[in-house]
Every structure is written in structure tokens, then in C-alpha cells.
Coordinates of C-alpha atoms and ligand atoms in Angstrom, one line a residue:
X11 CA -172.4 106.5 -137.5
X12 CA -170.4 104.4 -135.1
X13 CA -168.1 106.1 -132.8
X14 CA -164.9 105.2 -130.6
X15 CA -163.9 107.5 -127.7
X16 CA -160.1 108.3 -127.3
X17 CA -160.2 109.0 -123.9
X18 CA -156.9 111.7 -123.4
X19 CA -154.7 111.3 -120.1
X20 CA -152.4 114.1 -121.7
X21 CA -150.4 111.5 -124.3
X22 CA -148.9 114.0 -127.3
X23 CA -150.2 111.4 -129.6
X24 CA -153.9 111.1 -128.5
X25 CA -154.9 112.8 -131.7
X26 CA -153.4 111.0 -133.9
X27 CA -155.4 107.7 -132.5
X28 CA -158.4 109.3 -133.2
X29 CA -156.7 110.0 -136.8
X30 CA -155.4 106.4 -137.4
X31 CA -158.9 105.1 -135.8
X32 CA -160.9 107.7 -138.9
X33 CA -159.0 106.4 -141.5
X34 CA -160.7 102.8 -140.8
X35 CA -163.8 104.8 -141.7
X36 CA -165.0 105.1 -137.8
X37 CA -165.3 108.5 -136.2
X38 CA -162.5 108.6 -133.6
X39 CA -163.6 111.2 -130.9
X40 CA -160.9 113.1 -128.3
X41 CA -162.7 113.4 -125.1
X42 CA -161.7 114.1 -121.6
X43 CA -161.9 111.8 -118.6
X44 CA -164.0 113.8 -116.6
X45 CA -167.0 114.5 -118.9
X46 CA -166.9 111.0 -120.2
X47 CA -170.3 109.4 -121.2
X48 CA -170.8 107.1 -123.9
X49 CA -173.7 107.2 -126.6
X50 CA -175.9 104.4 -128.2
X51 CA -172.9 104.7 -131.4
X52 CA -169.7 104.0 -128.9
X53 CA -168.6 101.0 -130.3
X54 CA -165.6 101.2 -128.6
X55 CA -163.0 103.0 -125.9
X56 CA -159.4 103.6 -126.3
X57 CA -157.5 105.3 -123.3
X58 CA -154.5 107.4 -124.1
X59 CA -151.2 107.1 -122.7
X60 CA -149.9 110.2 -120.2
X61 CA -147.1 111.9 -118.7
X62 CA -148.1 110.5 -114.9
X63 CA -147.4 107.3 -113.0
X64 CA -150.9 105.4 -112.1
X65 CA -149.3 104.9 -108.7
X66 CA -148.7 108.4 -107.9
X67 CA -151.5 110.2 -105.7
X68 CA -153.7 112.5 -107.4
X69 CA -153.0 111.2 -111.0
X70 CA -156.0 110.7 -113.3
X71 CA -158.3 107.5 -112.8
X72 CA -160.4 105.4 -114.9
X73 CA -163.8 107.5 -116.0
X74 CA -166.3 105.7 -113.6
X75 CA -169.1 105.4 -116.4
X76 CA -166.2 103.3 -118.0
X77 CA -166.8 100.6 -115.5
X78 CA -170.2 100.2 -116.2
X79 CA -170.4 100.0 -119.4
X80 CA -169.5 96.8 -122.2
X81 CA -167.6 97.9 -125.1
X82 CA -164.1 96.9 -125.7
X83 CA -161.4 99.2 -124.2
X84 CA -157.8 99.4 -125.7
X85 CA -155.5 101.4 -123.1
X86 CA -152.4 102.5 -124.3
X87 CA -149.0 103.0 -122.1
X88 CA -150.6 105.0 -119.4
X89 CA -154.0 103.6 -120.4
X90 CA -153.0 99.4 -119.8
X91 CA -151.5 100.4 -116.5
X92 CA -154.6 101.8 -115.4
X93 CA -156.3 98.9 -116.5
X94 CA -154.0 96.6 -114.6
X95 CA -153.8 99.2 -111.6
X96 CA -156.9 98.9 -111.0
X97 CA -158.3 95.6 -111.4
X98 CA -155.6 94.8 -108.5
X99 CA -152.6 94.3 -110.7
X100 CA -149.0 96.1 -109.6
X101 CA -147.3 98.7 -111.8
X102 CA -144.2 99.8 -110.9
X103 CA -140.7 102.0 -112.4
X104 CA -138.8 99.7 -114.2
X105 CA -135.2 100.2 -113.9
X106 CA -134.5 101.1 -117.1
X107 CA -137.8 101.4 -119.1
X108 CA -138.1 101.5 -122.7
X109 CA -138.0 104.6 -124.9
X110 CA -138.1 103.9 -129.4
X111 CA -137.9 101.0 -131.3
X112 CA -137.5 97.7 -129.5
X113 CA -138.7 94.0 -130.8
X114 CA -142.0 92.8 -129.2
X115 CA -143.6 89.2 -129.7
X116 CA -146.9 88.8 -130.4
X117 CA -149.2 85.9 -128.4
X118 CA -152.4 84.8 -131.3
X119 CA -155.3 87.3 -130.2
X120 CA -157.8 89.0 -132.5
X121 CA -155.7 92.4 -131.9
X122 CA -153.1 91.1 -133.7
X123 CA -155.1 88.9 -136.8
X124 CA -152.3 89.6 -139.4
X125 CA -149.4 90.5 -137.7
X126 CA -146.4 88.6 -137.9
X127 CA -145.2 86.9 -134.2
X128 CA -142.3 89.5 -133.9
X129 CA -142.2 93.0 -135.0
X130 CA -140.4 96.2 -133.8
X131 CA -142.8 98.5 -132.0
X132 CA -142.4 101.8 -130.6
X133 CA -141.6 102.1 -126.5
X134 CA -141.9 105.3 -124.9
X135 CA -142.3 104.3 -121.1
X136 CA -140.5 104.4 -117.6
X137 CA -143.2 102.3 -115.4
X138 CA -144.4 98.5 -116.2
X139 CA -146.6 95.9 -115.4
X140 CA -144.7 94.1 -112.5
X141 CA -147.9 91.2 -111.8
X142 CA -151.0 91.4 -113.4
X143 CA -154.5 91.1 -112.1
X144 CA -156.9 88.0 -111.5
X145 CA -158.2 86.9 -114.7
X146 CA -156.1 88.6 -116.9
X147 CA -153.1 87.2 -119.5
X148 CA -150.1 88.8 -121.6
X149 CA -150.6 88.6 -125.0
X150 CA -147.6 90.6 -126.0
X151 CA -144.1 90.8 -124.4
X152 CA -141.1 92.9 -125.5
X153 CA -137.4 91.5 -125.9
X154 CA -136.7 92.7 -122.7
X155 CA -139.1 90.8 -120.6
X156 CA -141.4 93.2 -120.6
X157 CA -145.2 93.2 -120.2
X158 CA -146.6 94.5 -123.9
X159 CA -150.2 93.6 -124.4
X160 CA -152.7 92.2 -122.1
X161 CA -156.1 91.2 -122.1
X162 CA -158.6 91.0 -119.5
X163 CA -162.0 90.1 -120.8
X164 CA -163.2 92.9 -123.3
X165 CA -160.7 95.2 -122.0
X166 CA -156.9 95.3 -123.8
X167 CA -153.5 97.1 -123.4
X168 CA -150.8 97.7 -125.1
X169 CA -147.4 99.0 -123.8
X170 CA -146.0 100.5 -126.8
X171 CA -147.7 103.1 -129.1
X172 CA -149.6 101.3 -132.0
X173 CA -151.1 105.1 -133.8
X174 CA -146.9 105.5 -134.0
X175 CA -145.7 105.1 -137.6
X176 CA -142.2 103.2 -136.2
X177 CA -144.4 100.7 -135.3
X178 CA -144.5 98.0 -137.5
X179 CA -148.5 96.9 -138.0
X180 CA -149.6 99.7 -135.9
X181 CA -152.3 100.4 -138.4
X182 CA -153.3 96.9 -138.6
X183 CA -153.9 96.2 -134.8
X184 CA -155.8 99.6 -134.5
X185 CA -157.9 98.5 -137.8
X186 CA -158.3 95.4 -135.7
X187 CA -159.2 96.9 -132.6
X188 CA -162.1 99.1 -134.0
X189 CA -163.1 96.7 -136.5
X190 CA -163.0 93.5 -135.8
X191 CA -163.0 93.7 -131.8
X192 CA -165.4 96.7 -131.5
X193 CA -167.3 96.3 -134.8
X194 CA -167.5 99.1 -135.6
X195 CA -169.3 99.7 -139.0
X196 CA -166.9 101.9 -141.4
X197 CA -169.3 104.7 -142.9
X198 CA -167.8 107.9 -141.5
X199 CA -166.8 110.8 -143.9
X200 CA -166.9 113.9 -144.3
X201 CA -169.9 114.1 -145.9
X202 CA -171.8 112.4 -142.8
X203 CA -170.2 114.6 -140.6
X204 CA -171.3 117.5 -142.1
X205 CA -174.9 116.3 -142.2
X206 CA -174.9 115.3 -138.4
X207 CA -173.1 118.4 -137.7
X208 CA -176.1 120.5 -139.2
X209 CA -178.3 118.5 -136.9
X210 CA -176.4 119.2 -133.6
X211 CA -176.4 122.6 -134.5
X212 CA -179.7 122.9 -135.2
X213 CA -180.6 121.0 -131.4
X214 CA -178.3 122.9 -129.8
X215 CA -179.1 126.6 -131.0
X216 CA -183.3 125.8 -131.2
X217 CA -184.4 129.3 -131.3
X218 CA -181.9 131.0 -130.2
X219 CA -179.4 133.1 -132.0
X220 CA -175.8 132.7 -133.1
X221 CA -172.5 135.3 -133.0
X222 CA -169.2 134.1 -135.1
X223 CA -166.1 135.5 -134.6
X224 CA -164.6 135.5 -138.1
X225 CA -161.0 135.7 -138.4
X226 CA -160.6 135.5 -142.4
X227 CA -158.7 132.1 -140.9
X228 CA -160.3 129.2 -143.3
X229 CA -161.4 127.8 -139.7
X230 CA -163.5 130.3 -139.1
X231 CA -165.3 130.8 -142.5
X232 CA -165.4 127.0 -142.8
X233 CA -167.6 127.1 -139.3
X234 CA -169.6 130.1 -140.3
X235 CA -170.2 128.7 -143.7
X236 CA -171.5 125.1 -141.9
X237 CA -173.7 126.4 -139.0
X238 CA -175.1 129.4 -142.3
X239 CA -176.5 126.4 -143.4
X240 CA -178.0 124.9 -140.5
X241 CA -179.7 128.2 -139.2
X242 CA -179.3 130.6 -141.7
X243 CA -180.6 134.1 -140.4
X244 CA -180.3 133.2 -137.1
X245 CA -176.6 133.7 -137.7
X246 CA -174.5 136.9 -137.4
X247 CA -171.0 136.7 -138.9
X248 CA -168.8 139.6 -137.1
X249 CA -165.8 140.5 -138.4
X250 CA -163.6 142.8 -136.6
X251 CA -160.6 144.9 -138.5
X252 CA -158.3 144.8 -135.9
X253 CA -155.7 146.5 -137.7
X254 CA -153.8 143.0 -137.5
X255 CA -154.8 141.7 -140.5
X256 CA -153.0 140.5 -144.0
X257 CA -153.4 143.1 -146.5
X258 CA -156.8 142.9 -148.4
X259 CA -158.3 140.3 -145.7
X260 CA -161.7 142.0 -145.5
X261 CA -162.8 142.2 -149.1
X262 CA -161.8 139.0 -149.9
X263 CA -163.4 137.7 -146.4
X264 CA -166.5 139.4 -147.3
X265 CA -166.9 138.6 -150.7
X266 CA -167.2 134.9 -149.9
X267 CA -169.5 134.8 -147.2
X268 CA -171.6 137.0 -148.8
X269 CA -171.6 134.6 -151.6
X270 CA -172.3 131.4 -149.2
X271 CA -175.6 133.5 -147.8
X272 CA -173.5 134.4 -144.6
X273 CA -175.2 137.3 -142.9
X274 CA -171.7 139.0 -141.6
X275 CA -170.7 143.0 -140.6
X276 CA -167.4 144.5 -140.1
X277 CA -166.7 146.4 -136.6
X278 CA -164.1 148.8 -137.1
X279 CA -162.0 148.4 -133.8
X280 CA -158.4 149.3 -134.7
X281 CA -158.1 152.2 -132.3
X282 CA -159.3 149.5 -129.5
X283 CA -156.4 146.7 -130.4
X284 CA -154.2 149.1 -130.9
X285 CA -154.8 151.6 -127.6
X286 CA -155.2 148.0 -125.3
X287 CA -151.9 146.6 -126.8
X288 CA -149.9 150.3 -126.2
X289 CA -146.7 149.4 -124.0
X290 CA -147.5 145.3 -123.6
X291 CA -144.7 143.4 -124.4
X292 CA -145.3 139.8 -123.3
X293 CA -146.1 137.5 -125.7
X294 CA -149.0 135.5 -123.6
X295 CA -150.0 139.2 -122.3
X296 CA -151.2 140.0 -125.8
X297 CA -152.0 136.9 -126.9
X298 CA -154.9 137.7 -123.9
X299 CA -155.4 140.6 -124.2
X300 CA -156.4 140.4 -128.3
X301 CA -158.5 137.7 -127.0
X302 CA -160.4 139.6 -124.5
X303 CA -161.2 142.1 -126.9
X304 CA -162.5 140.0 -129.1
X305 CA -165.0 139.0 -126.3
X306 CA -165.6 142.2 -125.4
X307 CA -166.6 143.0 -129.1
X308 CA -168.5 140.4 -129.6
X309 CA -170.4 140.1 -126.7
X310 CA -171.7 143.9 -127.5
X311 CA -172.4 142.3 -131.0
X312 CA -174.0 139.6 -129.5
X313 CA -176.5 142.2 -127.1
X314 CA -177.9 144.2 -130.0
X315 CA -178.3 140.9 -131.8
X316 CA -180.0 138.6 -128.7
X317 CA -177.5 136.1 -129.3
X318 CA -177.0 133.2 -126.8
X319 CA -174.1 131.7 -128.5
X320 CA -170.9 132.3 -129.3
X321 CA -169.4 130.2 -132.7
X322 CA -165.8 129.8 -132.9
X323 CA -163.5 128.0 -135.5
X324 CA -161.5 125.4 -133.0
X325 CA -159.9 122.9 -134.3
X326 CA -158.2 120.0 -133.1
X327 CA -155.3 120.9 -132.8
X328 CA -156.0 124.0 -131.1
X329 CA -157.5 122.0 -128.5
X330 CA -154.9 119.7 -127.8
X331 CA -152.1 122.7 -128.1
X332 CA -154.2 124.0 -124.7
X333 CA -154.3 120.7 -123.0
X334 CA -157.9 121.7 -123.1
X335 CA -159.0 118.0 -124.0
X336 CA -158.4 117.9 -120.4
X337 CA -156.1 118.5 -117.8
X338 CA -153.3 116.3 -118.1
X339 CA -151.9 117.5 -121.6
X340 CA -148.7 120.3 -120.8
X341 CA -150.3 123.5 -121.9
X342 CA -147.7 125.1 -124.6
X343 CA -149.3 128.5 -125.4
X344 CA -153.2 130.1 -124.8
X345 CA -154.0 130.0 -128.1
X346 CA -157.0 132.7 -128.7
X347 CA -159.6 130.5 -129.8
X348 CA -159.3 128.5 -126.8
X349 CA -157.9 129.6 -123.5
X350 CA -158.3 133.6 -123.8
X351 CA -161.6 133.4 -123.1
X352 CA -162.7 134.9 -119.6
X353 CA -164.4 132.8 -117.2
X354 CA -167.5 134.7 -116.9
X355 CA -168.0 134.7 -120.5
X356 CA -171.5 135.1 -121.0
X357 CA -172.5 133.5 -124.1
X358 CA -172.3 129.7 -124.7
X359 CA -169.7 128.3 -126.8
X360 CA -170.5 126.2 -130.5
X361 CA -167.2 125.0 -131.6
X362 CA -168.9 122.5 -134.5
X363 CA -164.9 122.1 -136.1
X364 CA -163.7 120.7 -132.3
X365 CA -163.4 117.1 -133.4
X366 CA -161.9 117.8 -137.2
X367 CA -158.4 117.9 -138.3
X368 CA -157.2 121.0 -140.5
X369 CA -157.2 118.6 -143.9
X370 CA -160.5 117.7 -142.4
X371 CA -161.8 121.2 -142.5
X372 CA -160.5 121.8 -145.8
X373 CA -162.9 119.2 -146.8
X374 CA -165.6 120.3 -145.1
X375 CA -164.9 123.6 -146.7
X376 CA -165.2 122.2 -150.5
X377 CA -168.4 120.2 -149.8
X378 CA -170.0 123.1 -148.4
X379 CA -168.8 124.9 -151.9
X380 CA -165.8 127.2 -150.5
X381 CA -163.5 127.8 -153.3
X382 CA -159.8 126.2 -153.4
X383 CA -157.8 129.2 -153.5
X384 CA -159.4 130.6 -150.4
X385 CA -159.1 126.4 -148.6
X386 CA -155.5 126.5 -149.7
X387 CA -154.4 129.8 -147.9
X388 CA -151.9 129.4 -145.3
X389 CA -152.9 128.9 -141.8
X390 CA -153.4 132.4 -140.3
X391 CA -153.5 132.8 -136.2
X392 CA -156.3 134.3 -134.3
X393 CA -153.9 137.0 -133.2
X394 CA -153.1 138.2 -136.6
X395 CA -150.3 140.0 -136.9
X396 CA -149.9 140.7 -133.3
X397 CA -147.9 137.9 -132.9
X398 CA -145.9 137.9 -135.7
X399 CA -144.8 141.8 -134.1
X400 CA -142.5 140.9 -131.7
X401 CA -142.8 142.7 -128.4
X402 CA -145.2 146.2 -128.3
X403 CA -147.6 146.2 -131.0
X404 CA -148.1 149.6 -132.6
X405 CA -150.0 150.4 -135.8
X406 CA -146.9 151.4 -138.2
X407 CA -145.0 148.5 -137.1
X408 CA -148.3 146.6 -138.3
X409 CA -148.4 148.9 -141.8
X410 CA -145.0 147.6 -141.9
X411 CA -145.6 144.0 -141.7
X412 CA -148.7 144.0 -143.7
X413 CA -146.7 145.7 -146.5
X414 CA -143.4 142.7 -146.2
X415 CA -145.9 139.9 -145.8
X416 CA -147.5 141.0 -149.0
X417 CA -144.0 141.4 -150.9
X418 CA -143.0 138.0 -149.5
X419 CA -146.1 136.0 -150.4
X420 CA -146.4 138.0 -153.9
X421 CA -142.6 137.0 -154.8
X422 CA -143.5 133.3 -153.6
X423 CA -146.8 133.2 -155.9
X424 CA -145.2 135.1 -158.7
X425 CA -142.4 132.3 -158.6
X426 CA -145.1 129.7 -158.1
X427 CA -143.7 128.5 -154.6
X428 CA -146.5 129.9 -152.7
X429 CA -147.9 126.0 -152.4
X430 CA -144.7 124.5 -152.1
X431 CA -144.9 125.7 -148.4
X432 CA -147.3 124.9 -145.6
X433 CA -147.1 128.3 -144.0
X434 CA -145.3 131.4 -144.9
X435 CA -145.1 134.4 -143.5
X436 CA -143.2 137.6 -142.2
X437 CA -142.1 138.6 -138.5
X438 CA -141.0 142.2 -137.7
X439 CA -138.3 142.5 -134.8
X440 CA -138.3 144.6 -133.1
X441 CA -134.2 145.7 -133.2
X442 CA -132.9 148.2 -134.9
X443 CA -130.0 147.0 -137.7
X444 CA -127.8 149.3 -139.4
X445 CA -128.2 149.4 -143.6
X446 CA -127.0 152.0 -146.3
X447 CA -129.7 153.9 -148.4
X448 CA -127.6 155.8 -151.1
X449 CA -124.5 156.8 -149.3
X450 CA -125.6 157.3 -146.0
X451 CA -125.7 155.1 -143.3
X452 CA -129.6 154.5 -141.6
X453 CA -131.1 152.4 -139.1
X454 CA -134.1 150.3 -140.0
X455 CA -136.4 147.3 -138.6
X456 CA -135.1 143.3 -139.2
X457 CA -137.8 141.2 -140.6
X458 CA -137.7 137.5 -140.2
X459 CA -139.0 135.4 -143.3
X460 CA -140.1 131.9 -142.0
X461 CA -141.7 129.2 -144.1
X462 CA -142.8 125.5 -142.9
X463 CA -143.6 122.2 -144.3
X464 CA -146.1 120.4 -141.9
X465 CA -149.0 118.7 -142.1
X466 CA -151.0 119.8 -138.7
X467 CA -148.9 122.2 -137.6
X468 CA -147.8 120.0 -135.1
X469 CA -144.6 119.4 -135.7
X470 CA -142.4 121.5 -138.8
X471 CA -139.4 121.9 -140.8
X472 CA -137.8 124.8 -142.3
X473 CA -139.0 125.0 -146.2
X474 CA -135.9 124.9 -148.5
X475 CA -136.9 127.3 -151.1
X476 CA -134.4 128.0 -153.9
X477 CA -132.0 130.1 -153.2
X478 CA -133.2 133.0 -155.5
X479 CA -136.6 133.2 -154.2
X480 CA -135.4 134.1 -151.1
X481 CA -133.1 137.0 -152.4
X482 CA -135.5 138.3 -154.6
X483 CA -138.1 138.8 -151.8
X484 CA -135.7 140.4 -149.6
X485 CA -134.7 142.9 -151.9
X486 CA -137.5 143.6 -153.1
X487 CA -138.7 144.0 -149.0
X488 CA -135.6 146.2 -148.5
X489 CA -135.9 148.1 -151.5
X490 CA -140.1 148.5 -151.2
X491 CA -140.2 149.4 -147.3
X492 CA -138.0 152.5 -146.3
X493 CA -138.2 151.4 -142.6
X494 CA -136.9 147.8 -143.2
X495 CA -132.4 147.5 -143.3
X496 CA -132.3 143.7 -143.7
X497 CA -133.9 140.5 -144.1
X498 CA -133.1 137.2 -142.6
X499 CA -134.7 133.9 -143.1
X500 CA -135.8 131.5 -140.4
X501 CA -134.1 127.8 -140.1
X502 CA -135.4 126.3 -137.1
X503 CA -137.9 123.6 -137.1
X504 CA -140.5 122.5 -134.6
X505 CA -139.9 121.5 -132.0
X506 CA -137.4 123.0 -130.7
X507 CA -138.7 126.4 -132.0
X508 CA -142.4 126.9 -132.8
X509 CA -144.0 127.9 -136.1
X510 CA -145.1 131.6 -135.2
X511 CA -142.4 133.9 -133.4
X512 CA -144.3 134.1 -130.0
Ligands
XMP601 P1 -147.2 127.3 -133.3 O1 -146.7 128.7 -133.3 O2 -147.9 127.0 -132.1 O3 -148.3 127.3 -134.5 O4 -146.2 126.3 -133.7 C1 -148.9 126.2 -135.0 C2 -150.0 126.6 -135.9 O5 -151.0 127.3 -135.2 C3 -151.1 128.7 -135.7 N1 -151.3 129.5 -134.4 C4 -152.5 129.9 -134.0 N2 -153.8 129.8 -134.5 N3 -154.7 131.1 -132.7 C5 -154.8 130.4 -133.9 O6 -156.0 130.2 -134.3 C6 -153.4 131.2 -132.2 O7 -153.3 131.9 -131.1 C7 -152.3 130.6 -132.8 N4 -151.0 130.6 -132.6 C8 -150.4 129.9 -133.6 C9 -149.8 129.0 -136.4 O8 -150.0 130.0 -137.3 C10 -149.5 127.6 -137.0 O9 -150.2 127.4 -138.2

């Protein structure tokens, strides 16, 4: 199954070139600079764009197997300036730059076979090419005199961002790139995936034994289910009842894994969560800290069980949300899966879901016979409900939540709206709002209701539900949970606001 690397430099759309590059039928693959090394499947290299100037000391470099080796490489913003930088060419800050949609003219090069000769295409850059480097043309230029494609030998650049849906034949010159340039042979699926992803498992583990952290997140069940079938018994599923769970996540949990041969136990380690979390009120504090004692569970698991590894359900987008791919990506938030881990963890990590999208997984998930109610479940963090509790985390706040975000997402199913939404959910505040129960005046917690429409989670916007699904949840929220005075629904999309609270 042929391969190209998407080499990230920290670009916010890296991902989505190794998505555009997938749907040509050619496994796109995120990797970072540093541990770059190309296999006999590489067809071909693409190099991200990135936040730093190639001129500036200390910013990332060209991989140095890169140079060495003779597939095509497409670098993109960041990634042609490195190609020109260091071949000998000069990049420099141009006095304005370009940032959206500006005209570019197209030279004839196989890159752009089927594009017409002008086309708008999307800028996003301060520095340019100011003289290129021996041996090397322009092949694109924008309508402000500006250097947009080059080629040098095998290796291409492109100013502008191609993967970007404002660009005008985008698709088309990265269909060109990894077909026709790299020739790459279109065969990759999900189906393949799955069957080479049994097979790394089964290298990688040998004879050794396997610990999942399951979160009832379809992430995690979707990895369990895979590497279940790969080593079977050899495979512990853990769950641990945090006490920051939806209401009724453990049977359900169980009952399918149990189904899909999963061998999985529960650890009861409420008090833990709950005793560790007492008095923490920083967001990234307990985002750690609920990490940690996952670890800390698991690795005891892990002991009684001789495992050596560690699976966890991390997805792409979890990795680039870390800037884990490597260094250069801004990191927004230590999401669990990811970054909470402590250095000195012990066992080895198997993260078999790294390279898949969430849509991705969900089709994983039906091939490997997961049913569609439990694939089309909301996203749910790692965290749980701990950080959908704004501020200290105690357990009747968490009774409290569990019981609104079962009202809410009972009033949305009963209305059929449940599906409408990517992600919906309830947030507990932790301020005190005055309400009237009978004739007397009480106090009582707020809780949020937000709801997204997203595709990755990446970016979102506020769901519009009708009007009178809303009101019927928060009464039925005010009038169900003696604690709770009012409900208020969320508006804000991402960015500037993220999906979850903290
Ligand atoms: P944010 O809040 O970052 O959420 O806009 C984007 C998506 O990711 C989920 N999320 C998490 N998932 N561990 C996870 O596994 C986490 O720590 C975490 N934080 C947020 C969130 O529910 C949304 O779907």
C-alpha cells in the first residue's frame, strides 16, 4: 500500500494534506521532522508549511534522510522556502505578504495537468522567495509578482495552500502530485488499513502483553476492539469508573466488548479521582492530574497482568491538538490521551488509531462489527466530566451533571435531534444563581447546554436547534434537579471559544 509522508513544520492544516492526499486512495501519513525515515511504500514527500521564518536561527531544517533519498517532494509555504533556502536560494519578509484569496498564474508543469492558466488560490504568508537557487525555475507566480510554485528537479513548492478549499484546483494539483508525479498506486482504505494494522500489532507486541485504557469514548473501544483481534487474550481491556462518567457508561461499555471477545474488568477508583481532584481548580491542573491517575491505575493493572504495553485510543486530531506531531505546532491544551502522560512512564505506548481521522475510526469501527448507535455517540473527552465541571470537581457536582446531561440528551433523542448535532452536552458552573421554587426564593447551580456542528472537532459552530427543544430540556433540567436555578445555552463557536468548557 503506497504511502506519502506529510512531513509537519507546525502548519494548522498539515492534517488535512494527509486528508486531501487519502481521498486520492494513497495513505497520507503525518510525521515529524525529527524521526523521519522513509519505507520501501514512500512514494512520495510533502513538507508542511509553519509558523517560523527559514532564515531565523534555530527554526526547523530539512530531515537529512530527505536529502538522500529520490522521491518527489512538494513543500508547501514554509516547506518551498526551505527547499529554496537551502539549495542556496534567498527568502526574505516581503513587505506586505499575502494572506486569502489572490490570483496566481500557472506555468505548464505536470503539477498542474488540468488546471486552467489563472485561478485564485489561497495565500497565507509574510516571507518569499526573493532569488531562487541554481537549477531551479518558477512555475507559478501570483498577481503580485510573487514567487508561487517552483521546481527543482523532483523537488516542488508551492507558495499558497493547495489542501485549502478556497483554492481553486487544489484537489486537482494534490491528485497530481501523488499520482501522477509520485505514482503512487490508489488502493488504500479502510479495509487495508485495518488488515496491516493487525499485522503491526502483532510485530510489535510479539509475546508480550497488552493494557487498554478504555474510556467508553468510541476511540477507545474502536482500538481495543482492533488490537482484540490481532492478539486476543493477550489483551486486558481496563475500565476505570472514575465517577466522571455519562450515566449508564459501564454497562453499555461492557456489554459490547464483551460481545467483540474483549477480555475487559472494571477498577472501581471513584474515591481516588475524586480525593486527588479535592480543592484543584485549574483546568490543565486536572486535566493532569485525571491523567496521572489513569497511569497510575493502569500501570498497577498492567503489574498483575505482565503487560509491556500500554494501548490508547489517539487519534489525529488529538495529536495535532498537542503539537505532538512535533515541535513546531502551538500546543492549545494537554489533552489526556496525549500529553498527561509522565515521562518515566513505564510501559510502551500502542496508539494503532494515531494516523486515522474520527470518520476514519468510525469506519474502522463498523468493519470490525461495532454497532451504529454505539459509532454514532457523541465524542466524549478522556477527562469525562471533569472537564465539563468547571473549577473543583466534587462528587455531587458530578451526580449533578450526570443527572442534566442525561435530561438534555434524552429531550434531544426523544425529539429526534440527538443526530442533528455533532456534540452535545452539559457544563455545570460553578456560580450560584438565584431561582424561585414555590414561593420562596433559593439559590442553585447554572448549567450551560452547548451543542456543535463540526466535522473533526477542529473547528465548530453553535447548533441552532429549534427553539422548543431547548426550552423543553431546561425545564425539564430545572424542574428534575433540585440543585439546578437556571439553564443557559451556549453560542460561541470555535475558534474563538473551544468545544468543551476548559
Ligand atoms: P475542544 O474542547 O478542544 O474539543 O474544542 C475538541 C474535541 O475534543 C474533545 N476533547 C477531548 N478528547 N481528551 C479527549 O480524548 C481530552 O482531553 C479532550 N478535550 C476535548 C472534545 O469533547 C471535542 O469533541
Amino acid at each position: 500500500m503506497d504511502e506519502i509522508l506529510v512531513v509537519d513544520y507546525g502548519s494548522q492544516y498539515t492534517a488535512l494534506l494527509a486528508r486531501k492526499i487519502r481521498e486520492n486512495g494513497v495513505f497520507g501519513r503525518v510525521v515529524s521532522g525529527e524521526n523521519f525515515r522513509v519505507f520501501e511504500n514512500t512514494k512520495g514527500v510533502i513538507l508542511s508549511g509553519g509558523p517560523q521564518s527559514v532564515y531565523e536561527l534555530g527554526s526547523p531544517r530539512l530531515p537529512e534522510r530527505l536529502k538522500q533519498i529520490s522521491v518527489p517532494v512538494l513543500g508547501i509555504c514554509y516547506g518551498m522556502h526551505l527547499i529554496v533556502h537551502e539549495a542556496g536560494g534567498r527568502v526574505v519578509r516581503g513587505k506586505t505578504g499575502e494572506y486569502g484569496a489572490t490570483t496566481v498564474q500557472y506555468e505548464e508543469d505536470p503539477l498542474f495537468e488540468g488546471v486552467p492558466q489563472e485561478g485564485e488560490a489561497w495565500m497565507s504568508h509574510g516571507d518569499s522567495v526573493e532569488s531562487l537557487p541554481r537549477d531551479c525555475r518558477v512555475i507559478a507566480r501570483s498577481c503580485n509578482d510573487i514567487v508561487a510554485g517552483i521546481r527543482r528537479g523532483e523537488f516542488l513548492g508551492l507558495q499558497f495552500h493547495p489542501e485549502v478549499r478556497h483554492t481553486d484546483y487544489g484537489d486537482r494539483i494534490l491528485s497530481n502530485f501523488a499520482i501522477r508525479i509520485c505514482k503512487a498506486t490508489s488502493a488504500w482504505d479502510i479495509h487495508n488499513f485495518a488488515d496491516r494494522a493487525i499485522e503491526r500489532i502483532r510485530d510489535e507486541v510479539r509475546d508480550e502483553r497488552v493494557i487498554a485504557g478504555l474510556s467508553g469514548g468510541v476511540d477507545s473501544t474502536v482500538s481495543a476492539v482492533l488490537t482484540a483481534s490481532a492478539i486476543g487474550e493477550k489483551l486486558k481491556g481496563v475500565f476505570v469508573d472514575h465517577g466522571l462518567m455519562r450515566e449508564g457508561e459501564e454497562s453499555e461499555i461492557l456489554h459490547i466488548l464483551r460481545a467483540l471477545n474483549v477480555n475487559v474488568s472494571v477498577v472501581d477508583a471513584r474515591e481516588l479521582f475524586f480525593d486527588r481532584l479535592r480543592g484543584v481548580h485549574d483546568p490543565e491542573e486536572k486535566r493532569k492530574i485525571i491523567g496521572k491517575s489513569f497511569i497510575d491505575i493502569f500501570e498497577k493493572e498492567a503489574t498483575s497482568f505482565g503487560a509491556t504495553h500500554l494501548l490508547q485510543g489517539t487519534i489525529m486530531s488529538d495529536v495535532i491538538e498537542s503539537g505532538h506531531a512535533s515541535e513546531a505546532a502551538d500546543r492549545i491544551k494537554s489533552h489526556h490521551n496525549v500529553a498527561g502522560l509522565p515521562l518515566e512512564m513505564k510501559l510502551k505506548l500502542l496508539e494503532p488509531l494515531r494516523q486515522l481521522f474520527k470518520d476514519e475510526v468510525r469506519e474502522l469501527g463498523r468493519k470490525l462489527g461495532i454497532s451504529e448507535k454505539f459509532l454514532n455517540r457523541h465524542p466524549f473527552p478522556g477527562p469525562g466530566l471533569g472537564v465539563r465541571i468547571l473549577g473543583e470537581v466534587t462528587p455531587e457536582k458530578a451526580r449533578i451533571l450526570q443527572h442534566a446531561d442525561r435530561i438534555f440528551l434524552n429531550t434531544l433523542r426523544e425529539m429526534q435531534e440527538e443526530q442533528a448535532a455533532w456534540q452535545a452536552f452539559a457544563v455545570l458552573l460553578p456560580v450560584h444563581s438565584v431561582g424561585l421554587r414555590g414561593d420562596k426564593r433559593s439559590q442553585g447551580y447554572v448549567i450551560a447546554l452547548r451543542a456543535v456542528d463540526s466535522t473533526e472537532g477542529m473547528t465548530a459552530s453553535a447548533h441552532e436547534f429549534p427553539w422548543r427543544v431547548l426550552k423543553k430540556a431546561a425545564s425539564k433540567i430545572t424542574s428534575g434537579i433540585r440543585e439546578v436555578s437556571r439553564v443557559v445555552y451556549d453560542l460561541t463557536d470555535k475558534p474563538p471559544a473551544t468545544i468543551e468548557w476548559e
